[in-house]
mmCIF file of C-alpha atoms and ligand atoms in Angstrom:
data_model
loop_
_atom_site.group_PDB
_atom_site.id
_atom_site.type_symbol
_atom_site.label_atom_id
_atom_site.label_comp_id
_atom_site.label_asym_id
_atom_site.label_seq_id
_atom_site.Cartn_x
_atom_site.Cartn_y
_atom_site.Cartn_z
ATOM 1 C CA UNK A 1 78.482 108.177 119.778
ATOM 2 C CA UNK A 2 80.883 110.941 118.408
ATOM 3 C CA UNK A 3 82.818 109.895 115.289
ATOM 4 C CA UNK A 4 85.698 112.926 114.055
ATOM 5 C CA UNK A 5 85.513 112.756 110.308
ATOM 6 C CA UNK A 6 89.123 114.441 108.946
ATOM 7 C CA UNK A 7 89.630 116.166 105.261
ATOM 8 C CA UNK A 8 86.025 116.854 104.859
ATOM 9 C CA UNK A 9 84.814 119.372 101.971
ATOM 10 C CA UNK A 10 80.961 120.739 102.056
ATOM 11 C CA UNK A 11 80.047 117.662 100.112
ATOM 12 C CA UNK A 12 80.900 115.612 102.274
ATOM 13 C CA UNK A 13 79.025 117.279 105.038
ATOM 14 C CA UNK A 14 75.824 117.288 102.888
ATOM 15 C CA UNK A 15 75.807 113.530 102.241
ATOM 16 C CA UNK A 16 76.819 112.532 105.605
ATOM 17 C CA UNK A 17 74.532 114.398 107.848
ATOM 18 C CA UNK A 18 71.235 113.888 105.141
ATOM 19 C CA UNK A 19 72.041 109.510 106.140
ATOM 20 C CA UNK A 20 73.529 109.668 109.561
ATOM 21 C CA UNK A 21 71.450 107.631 111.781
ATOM 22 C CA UNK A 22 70.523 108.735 115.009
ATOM 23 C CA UNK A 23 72.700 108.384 117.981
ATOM 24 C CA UNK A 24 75.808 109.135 115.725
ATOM 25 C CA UNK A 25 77.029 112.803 116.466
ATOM 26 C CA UNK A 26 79.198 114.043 113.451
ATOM 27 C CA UNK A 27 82.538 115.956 113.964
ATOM 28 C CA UNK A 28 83.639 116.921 110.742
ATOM 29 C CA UNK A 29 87.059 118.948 109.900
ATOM 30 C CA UNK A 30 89.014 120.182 107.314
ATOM 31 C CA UNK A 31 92.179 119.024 108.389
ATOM 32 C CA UNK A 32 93.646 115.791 107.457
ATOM 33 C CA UNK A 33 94.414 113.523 110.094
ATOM 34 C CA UNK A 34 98.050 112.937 111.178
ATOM 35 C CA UNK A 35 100.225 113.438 114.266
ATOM 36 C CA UNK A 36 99.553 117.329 114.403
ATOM 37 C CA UNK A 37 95.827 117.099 114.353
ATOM 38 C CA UNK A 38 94.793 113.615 115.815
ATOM 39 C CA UNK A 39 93.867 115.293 119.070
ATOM 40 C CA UNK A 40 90.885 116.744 117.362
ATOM 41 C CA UNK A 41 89.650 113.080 118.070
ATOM 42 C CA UNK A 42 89.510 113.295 121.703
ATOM 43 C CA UNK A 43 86.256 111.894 122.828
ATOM 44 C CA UNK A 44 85.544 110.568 119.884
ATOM 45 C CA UNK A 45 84.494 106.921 119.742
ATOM 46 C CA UNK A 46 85.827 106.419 115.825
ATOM 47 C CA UNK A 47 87.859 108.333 113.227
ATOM 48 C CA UNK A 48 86.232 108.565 109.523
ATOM 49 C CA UNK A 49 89.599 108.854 107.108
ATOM 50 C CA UNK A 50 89.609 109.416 103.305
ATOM 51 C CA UNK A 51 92.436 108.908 100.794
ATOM 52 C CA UNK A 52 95.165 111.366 101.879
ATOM 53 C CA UNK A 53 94.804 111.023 105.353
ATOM 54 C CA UNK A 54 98.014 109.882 107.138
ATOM 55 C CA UNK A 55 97.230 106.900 109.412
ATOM 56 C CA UNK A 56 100.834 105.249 110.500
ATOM 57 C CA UNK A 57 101.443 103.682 113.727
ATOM 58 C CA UNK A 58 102.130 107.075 115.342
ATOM 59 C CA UNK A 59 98.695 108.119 114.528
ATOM 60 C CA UNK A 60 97.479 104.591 115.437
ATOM 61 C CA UNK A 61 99.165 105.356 118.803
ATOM 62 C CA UNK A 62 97.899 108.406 119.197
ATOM 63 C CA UNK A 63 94.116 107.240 118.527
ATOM 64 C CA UNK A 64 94.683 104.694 120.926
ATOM 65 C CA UNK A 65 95.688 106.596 123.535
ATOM 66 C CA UNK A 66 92.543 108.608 123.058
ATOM 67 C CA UNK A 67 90.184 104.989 123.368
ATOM 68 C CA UNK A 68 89.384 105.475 120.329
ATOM 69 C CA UNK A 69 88.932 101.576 118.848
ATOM 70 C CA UNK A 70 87.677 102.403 115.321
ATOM 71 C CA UNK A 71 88.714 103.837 111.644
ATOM 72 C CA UNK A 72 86.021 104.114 109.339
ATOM 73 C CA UNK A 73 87.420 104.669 105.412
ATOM 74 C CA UNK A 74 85.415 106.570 103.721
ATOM 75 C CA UNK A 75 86.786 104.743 100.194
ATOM 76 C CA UNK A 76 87.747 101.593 98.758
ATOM 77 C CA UNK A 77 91.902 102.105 98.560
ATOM 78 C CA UNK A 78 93.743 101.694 102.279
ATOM 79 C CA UNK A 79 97.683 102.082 101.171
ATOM 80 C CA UNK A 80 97.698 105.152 103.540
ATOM 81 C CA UNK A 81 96.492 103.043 106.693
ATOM 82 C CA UNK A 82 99.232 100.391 108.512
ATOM 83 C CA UNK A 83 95.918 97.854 109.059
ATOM 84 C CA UNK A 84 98.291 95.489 110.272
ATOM 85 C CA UNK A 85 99.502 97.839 113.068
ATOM 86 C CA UNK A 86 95.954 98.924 114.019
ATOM 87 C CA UNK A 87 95.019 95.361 114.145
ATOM 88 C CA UNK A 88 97.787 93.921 116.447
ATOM 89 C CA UNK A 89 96.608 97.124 118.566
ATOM 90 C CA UNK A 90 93.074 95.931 119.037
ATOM 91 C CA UNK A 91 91.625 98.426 116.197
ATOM 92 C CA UNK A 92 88.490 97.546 114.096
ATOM 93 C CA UNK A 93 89.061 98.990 110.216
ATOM 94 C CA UNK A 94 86.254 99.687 107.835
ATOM 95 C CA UNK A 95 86.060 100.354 104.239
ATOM 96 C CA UNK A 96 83.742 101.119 101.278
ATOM 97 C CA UNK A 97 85.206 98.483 98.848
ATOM 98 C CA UNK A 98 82.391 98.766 96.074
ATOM 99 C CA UNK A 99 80.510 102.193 96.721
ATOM 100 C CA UNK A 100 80.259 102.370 93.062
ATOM 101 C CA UNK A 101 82.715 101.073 90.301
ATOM 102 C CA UNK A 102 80.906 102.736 87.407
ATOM 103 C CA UNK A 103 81.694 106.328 88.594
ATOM 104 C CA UNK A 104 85.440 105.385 88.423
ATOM 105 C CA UNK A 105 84.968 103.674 85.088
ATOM 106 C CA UNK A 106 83.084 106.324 83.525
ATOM 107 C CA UNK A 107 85.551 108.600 84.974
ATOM 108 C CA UNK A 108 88.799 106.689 83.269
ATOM 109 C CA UNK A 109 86.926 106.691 79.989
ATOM 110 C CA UNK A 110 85.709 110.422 79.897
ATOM 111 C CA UNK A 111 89.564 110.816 80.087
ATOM 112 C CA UNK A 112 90.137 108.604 76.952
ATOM 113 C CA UNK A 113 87.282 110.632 75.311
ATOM 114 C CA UNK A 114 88.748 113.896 75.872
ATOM 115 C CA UNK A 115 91.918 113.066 75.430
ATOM 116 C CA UNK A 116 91.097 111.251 71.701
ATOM 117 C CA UNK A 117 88.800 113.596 70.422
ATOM 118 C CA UNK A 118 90.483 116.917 72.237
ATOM 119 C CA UNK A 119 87.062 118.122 73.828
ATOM 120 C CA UNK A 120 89.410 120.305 76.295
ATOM 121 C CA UNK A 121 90.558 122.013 72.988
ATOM 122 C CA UNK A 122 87.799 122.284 71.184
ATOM 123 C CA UNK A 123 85.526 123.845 74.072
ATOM 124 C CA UNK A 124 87.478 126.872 74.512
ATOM 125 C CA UNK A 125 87.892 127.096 70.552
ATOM 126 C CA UNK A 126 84.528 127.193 69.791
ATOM 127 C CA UNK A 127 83.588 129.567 73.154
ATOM 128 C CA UNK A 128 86.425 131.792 70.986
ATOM 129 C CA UNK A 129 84.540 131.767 67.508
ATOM 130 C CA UNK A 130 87.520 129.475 66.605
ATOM 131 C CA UNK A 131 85.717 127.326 64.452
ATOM 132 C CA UNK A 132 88.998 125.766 63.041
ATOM 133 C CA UNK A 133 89.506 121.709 63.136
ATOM 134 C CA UNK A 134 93.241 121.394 62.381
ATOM 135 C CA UNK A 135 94.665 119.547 64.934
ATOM 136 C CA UNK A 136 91.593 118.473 66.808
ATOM 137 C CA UNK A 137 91.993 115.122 64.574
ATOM 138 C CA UNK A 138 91.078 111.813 66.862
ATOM 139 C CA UNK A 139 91.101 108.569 65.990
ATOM 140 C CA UNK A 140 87.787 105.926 66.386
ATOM 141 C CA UNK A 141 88.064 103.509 69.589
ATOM 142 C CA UNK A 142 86.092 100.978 67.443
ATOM 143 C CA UNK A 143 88.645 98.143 67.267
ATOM 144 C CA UNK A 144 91.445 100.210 69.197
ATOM 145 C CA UNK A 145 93.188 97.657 71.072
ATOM 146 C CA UNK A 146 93.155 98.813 75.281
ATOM 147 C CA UNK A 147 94.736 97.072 77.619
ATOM 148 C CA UNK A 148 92.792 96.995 81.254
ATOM 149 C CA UNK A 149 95.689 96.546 83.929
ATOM 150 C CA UNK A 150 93.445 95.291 86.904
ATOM 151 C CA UNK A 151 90.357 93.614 86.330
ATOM 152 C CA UNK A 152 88.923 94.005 89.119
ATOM 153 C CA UNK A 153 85.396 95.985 90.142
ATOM 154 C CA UNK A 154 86.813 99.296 88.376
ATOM 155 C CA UNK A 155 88.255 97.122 85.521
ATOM 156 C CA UNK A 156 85.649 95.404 84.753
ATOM 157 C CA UNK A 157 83.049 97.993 84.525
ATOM 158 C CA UNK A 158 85.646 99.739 82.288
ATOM 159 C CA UNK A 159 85.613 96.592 79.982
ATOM 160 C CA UNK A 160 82.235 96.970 80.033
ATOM 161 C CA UNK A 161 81.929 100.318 78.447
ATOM 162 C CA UNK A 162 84.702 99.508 75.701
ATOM 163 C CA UNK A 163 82.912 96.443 74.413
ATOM 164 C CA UNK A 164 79.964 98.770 73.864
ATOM 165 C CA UNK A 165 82.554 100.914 71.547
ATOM 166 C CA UNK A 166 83.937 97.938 70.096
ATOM 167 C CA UNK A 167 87.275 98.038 71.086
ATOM 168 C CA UNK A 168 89.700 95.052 71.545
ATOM 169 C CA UNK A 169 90.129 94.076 75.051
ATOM 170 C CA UNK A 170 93.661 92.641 76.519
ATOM 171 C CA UNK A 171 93.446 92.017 80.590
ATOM 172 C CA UNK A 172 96.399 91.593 82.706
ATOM 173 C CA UNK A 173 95.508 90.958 86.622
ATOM 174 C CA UNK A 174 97.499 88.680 89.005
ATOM 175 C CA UNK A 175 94.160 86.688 89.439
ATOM 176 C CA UNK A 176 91.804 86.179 86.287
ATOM 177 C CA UNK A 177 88.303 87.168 86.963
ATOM 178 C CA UNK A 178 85.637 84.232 86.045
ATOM 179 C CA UNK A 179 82.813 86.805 85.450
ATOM 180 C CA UNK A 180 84.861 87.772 82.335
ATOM 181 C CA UNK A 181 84.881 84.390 81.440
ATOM 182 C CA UNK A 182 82.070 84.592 78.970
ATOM 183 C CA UNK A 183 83.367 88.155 77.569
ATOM 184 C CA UNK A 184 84.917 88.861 74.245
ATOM 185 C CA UNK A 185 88.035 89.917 75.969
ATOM 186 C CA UNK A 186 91.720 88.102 75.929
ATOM 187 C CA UNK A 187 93.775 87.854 79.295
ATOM 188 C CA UNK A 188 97.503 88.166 78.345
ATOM 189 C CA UNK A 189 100.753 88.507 80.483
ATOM 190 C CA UNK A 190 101.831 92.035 81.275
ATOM 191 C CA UNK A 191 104.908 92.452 78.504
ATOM 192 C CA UNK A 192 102.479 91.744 75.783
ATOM 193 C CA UNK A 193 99.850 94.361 76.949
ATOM 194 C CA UNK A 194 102.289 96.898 77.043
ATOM 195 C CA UNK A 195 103.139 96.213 73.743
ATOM 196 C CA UNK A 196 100.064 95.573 71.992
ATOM 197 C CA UNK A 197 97.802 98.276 73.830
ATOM 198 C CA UNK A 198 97.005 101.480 71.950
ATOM 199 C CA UNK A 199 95.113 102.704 75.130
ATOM 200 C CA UNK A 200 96.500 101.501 78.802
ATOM 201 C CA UNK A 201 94.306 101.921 81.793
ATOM 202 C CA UNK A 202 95.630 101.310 85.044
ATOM 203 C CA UNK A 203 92.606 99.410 87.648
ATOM 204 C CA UNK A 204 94.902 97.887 89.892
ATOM 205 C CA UNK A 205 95.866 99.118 94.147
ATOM 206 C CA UNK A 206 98.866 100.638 95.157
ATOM 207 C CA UNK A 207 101.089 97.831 96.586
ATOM 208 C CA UNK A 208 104.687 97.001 96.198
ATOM 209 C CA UNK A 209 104.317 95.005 92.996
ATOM 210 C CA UNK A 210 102.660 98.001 91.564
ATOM 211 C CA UNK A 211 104.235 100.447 92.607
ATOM 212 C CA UNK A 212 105.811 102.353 88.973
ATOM 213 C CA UNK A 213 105.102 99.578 87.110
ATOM 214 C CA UNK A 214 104.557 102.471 84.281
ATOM 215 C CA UNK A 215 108.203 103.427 84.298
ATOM 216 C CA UNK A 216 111.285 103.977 81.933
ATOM 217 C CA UNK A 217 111.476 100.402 80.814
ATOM 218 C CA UNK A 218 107.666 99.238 80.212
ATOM 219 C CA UNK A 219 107.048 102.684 78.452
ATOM 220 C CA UNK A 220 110.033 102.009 76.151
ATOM 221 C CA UNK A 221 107.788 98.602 75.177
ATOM 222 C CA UNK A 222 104.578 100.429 74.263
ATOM 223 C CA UNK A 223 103.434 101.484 70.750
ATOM 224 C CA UNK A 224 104.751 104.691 69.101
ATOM 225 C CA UNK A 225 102.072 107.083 70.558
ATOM 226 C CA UNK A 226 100.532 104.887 73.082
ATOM 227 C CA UNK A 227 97.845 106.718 75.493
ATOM 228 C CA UNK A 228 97.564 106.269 79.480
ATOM 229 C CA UNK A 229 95.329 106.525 81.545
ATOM 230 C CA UNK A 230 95.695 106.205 85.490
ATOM 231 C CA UNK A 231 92.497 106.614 87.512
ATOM 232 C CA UNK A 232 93.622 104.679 90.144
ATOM 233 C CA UNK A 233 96.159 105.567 92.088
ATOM 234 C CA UNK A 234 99.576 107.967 91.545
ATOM 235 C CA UNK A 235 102.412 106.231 92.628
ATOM 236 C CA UNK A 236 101.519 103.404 89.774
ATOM 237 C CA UNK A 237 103.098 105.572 87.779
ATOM 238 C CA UNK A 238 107.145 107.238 87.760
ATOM 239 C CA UNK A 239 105.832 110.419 87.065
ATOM 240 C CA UNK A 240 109.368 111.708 85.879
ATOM 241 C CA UNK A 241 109.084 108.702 83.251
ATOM 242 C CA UNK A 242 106.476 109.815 82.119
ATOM 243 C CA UNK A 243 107.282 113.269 81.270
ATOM 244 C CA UNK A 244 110.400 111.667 79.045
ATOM 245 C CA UNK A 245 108.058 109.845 77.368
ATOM 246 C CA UNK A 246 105.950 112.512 76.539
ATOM 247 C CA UNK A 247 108.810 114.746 75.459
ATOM 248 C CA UNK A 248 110.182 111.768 73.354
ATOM 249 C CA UNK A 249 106.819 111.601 71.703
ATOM 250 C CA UNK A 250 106.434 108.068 72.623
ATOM 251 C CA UNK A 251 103.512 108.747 74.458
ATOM 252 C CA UNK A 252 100.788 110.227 72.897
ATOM 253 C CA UNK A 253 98.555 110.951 75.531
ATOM 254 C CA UNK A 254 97.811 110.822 78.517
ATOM 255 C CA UNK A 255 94.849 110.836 81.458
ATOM 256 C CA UNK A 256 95.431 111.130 85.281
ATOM 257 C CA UNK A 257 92.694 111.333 88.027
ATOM 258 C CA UNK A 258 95.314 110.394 90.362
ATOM 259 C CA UNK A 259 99.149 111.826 90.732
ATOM 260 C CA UNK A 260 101.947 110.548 93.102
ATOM 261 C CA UNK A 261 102.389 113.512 95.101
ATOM 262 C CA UNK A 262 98.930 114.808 95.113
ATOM 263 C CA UNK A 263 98.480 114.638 99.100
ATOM 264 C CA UNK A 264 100.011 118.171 99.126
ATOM 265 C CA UNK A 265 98.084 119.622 95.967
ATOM 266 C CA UNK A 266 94.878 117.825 95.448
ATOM 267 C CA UNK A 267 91.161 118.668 97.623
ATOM 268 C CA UNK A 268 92.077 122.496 97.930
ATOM 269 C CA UNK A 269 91.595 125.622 95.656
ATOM 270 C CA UNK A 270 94.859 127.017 95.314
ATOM 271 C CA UNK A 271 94.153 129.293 92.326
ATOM 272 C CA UNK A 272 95.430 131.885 94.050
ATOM 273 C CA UNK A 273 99.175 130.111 95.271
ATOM 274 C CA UNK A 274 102.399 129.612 93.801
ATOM 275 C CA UNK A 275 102.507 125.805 93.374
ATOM 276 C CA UNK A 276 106.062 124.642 94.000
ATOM 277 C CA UNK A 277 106.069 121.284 92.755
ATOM 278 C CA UNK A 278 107.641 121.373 89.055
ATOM 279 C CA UNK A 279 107.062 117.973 88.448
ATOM 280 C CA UNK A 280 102.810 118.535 88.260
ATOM 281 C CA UNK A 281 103.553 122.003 86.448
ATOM 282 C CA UNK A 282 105.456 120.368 83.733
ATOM 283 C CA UNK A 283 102.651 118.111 83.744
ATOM 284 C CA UNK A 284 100.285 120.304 82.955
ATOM 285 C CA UNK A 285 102.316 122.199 80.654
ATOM 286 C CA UNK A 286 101.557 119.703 77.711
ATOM 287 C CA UNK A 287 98.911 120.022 75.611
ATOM 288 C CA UNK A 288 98.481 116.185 75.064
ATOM 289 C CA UNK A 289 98.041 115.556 78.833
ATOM 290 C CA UNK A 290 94.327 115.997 80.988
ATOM 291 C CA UNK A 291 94.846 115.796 84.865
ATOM 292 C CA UNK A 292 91.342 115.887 87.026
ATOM 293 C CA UNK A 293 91.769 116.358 90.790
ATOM 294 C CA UNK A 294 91.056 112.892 92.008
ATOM 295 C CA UNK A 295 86.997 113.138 90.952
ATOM 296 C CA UNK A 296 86.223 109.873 89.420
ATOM 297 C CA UNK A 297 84.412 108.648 92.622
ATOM 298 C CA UNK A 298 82.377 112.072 92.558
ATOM 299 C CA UNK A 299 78.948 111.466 91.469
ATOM 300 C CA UNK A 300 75.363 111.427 93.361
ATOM 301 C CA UNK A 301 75.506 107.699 93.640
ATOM 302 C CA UNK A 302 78.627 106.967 94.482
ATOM 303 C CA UNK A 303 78.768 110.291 97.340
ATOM 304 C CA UNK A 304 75.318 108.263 98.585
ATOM 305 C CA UNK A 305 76.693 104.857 99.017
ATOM 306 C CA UNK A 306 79.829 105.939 100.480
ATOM 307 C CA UNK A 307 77.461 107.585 103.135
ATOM 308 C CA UNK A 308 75.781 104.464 103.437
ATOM 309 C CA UNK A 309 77.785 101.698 103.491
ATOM 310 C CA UNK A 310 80.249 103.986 106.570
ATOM 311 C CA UNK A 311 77.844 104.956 108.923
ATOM 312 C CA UNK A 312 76.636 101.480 108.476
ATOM 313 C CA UNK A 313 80.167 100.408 109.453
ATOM 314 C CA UNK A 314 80.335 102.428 112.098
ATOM 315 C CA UNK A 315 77.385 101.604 114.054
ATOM 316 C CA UNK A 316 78.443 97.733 113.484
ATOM 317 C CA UNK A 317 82.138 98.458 115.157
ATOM 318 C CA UNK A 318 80.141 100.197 118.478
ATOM 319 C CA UNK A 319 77.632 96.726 118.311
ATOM 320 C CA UNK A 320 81.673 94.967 118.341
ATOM 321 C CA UNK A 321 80.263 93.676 114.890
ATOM 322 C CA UNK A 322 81.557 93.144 111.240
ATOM 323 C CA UNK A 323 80.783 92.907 108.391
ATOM 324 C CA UNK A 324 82.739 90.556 105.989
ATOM 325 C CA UNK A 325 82.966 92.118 103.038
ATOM 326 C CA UNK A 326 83.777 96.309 104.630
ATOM 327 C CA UNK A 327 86.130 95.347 107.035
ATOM 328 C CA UNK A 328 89.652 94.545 106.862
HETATM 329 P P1 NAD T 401 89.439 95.688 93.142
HETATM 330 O O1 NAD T 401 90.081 95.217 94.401
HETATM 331 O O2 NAD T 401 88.049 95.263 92.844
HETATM 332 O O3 NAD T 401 90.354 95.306 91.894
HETATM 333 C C1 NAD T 401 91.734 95.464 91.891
HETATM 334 C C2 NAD T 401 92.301 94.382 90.968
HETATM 335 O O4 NAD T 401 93.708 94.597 90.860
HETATM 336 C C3 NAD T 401 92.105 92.965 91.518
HETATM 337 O O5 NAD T 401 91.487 92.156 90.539
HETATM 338 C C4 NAD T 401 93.523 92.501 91.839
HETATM 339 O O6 NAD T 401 93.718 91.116 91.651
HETATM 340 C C5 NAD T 401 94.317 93.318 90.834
HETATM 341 N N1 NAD T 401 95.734 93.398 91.161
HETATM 342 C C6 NAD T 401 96.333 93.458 92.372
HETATM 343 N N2 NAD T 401 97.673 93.472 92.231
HETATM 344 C C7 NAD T 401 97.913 93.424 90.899
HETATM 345 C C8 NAD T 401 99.096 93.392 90.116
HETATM 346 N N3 NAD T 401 100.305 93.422 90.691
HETATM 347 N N4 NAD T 401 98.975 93.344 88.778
HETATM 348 C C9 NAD T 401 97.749 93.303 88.184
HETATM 349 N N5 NAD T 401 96.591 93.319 88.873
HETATM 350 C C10 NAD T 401 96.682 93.376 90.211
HETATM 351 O O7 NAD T 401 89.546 97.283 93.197
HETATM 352 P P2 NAD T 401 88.668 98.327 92.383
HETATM 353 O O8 NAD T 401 87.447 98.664 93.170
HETATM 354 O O9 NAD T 401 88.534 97.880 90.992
HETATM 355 O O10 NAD T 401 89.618 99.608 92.486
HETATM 356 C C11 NAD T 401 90.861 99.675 91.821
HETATM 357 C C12 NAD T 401 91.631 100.880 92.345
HETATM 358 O O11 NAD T 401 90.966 102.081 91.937
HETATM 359 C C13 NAD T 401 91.658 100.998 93.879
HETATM 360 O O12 NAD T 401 92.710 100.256 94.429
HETATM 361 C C14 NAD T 401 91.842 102.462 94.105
HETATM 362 O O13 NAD T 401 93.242 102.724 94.217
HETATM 363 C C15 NAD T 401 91.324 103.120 92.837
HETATM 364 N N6 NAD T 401 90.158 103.983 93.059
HETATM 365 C C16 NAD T 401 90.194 105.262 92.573
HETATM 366 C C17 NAD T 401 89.099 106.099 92.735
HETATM 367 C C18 NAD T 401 89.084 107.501 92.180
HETATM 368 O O14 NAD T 401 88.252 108.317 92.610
HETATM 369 N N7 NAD T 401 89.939 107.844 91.236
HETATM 370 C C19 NAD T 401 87.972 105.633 93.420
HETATM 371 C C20 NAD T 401 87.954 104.312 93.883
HETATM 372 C C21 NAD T 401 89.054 103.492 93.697
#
């Protein structure tokens, strides 16, 4: 069985081939999928997608047209795939909801780390003989209120880590999760974690009620110097927003793994291009302001259950089986 695996990096050749079971033969390219490459599927029996591929019902169409009946996610968010379109077509759709919520987590709070205590500064200082502490000054997360937007698998193992520090927990999720029940943490509506939250971290999906629900108006509610942190997906935040609040000094810092255009940017070296998007640039132009490339899934564990958990999918879609909890 031949599966084409699009936007593939050496990684993910490494993990893929050392737990591909036999009678799956791997195709894997560089190019994300969409209506341009899609015919790099032919004779494939299933597609393996990640985050930036395009899958819209031209795609869909396309992939039918070729037989092929399966599209194996190789991650937990799906806002780039129209499932209900592949579904009405007679597609099976697999995911990796849960390949590992702690490497997201630890991810999101590395970011508040840095961010507080200015490691990014201090690393080159030091590497310079610049042994000088003025304005490295952070503040302790012991008792810092954060607000955890989403408290779902991500969320939760984020709560997890900031009880250890000590910090004051407010949750805001549409549903409240009962294995938080027992937790020192306080479930509030969303205006009052806005305004109460020194630290914001965003755990939620991209849907339409997310979509820039950081924007002109709830930043104007935060605290005086408020930090963000988004490890979860770009368009939750209006970038452009956020870059007034920065410049207004309302926000103090802030921490993105994940940035609303970054289908164009992210997943390549382009240390050697002009980058035309002046949005990111002025992004990166502050010093109060740490952007990763869309890494927190990438550890060991998390690359090794990913592998996992979508072969596994895969062979159950050629068996015409599912799996309750990976498919959609
Ligand atoms: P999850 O499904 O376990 O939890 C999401 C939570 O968000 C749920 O509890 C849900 O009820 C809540 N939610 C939905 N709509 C909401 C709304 N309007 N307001 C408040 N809460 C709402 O998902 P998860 O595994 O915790 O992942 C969260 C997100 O993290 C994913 O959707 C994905 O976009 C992102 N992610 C990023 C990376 C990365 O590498 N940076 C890796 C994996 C996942």
């Amino acid at each position: 069985m031949k599966v084409t695996m699009f936007s593939t990096q050496d990684y993910d050749k490494t993990f893929f081939t050392s737990h591909c079971p036999d009678g799956i033969a791997l195709d894997f390219h560089d190019a994300k999928l969409n209506e341009h490459t899609a015919v790099l599927a032919k004779g494939a029996h299933a597609v393996c997608v990640f985050v930036n591929d395009t899958v819209d019902k031209a795609v869909i169409d396309l992939l039918i047209d070729m037989n092929i009946r399966h599209i194996a996610l190789r991650c937990a968010g799906y806002n780039n795939v129209d499932i209900d379109y592949a579904k009405s077509q007679g597609m099976s759709l697999s995911r990796v909801p849960a390949y590992s919520p702690e490497a997201v987590a630890e991810h999101a709070v590395a970011l508040m780390l840095s961010l507080n205590r200015k490691l990014h500064k201090a690393y080159n200082r030091v590497r310079d003989d610049n042994f000088d502490l003025n304005g490295l000054l952070g503040f302790n997360m012991y008792q810092r209120t954060v607000g955890v937007l989403g408290t779902g698998k991500i969320g939760r193992a984020v709560i997890d880590i900031l009880l250890g520090f000590g910090c004051e927990v407010l949750c805001y999720d549409i549903f409240e999760a009962s294995e938080l029940k027992d937790k020192a943490v306080t479930y509030t509506d969303l205006p009052t974690l806005m305004a109460q939250s020194d630290i914001i971290t965003l755990h939620c999906p991209l849907n339409e009620s997310t979509e820039h629900m950081i924007n002109e108006q709830s930043i104007s509610s935060m605290k005086d110097g408020v930090m963000i942190i988004n490890t979860s997906r770009g368009k939750l935040i209006d970038t452009k927003a956020v870059i007034s609040g920065i410049k207004s000094k309302k926000i103090g810092y802030l921490g993105l793994d994940v940035y609303e255009m970054e289908e164009d940017l992210f997943f390549k070296n382009r240390s050697n291009e002009i980058i035309d998007d002046d949005v990111f640039q002025r992004l990166q132009s502050f010093p109060n302001v740490m952007i990763t490339g869309h890494q927190g899934f990438f550890t060991e564990d998390a690359l090794t259950q990913i592998a996992r958990v979508t072969l596994s999918n895969i062979e159950l879609a050629a068996k015409d089986e599912q799996d309750a909890e990976t498919f959609l």
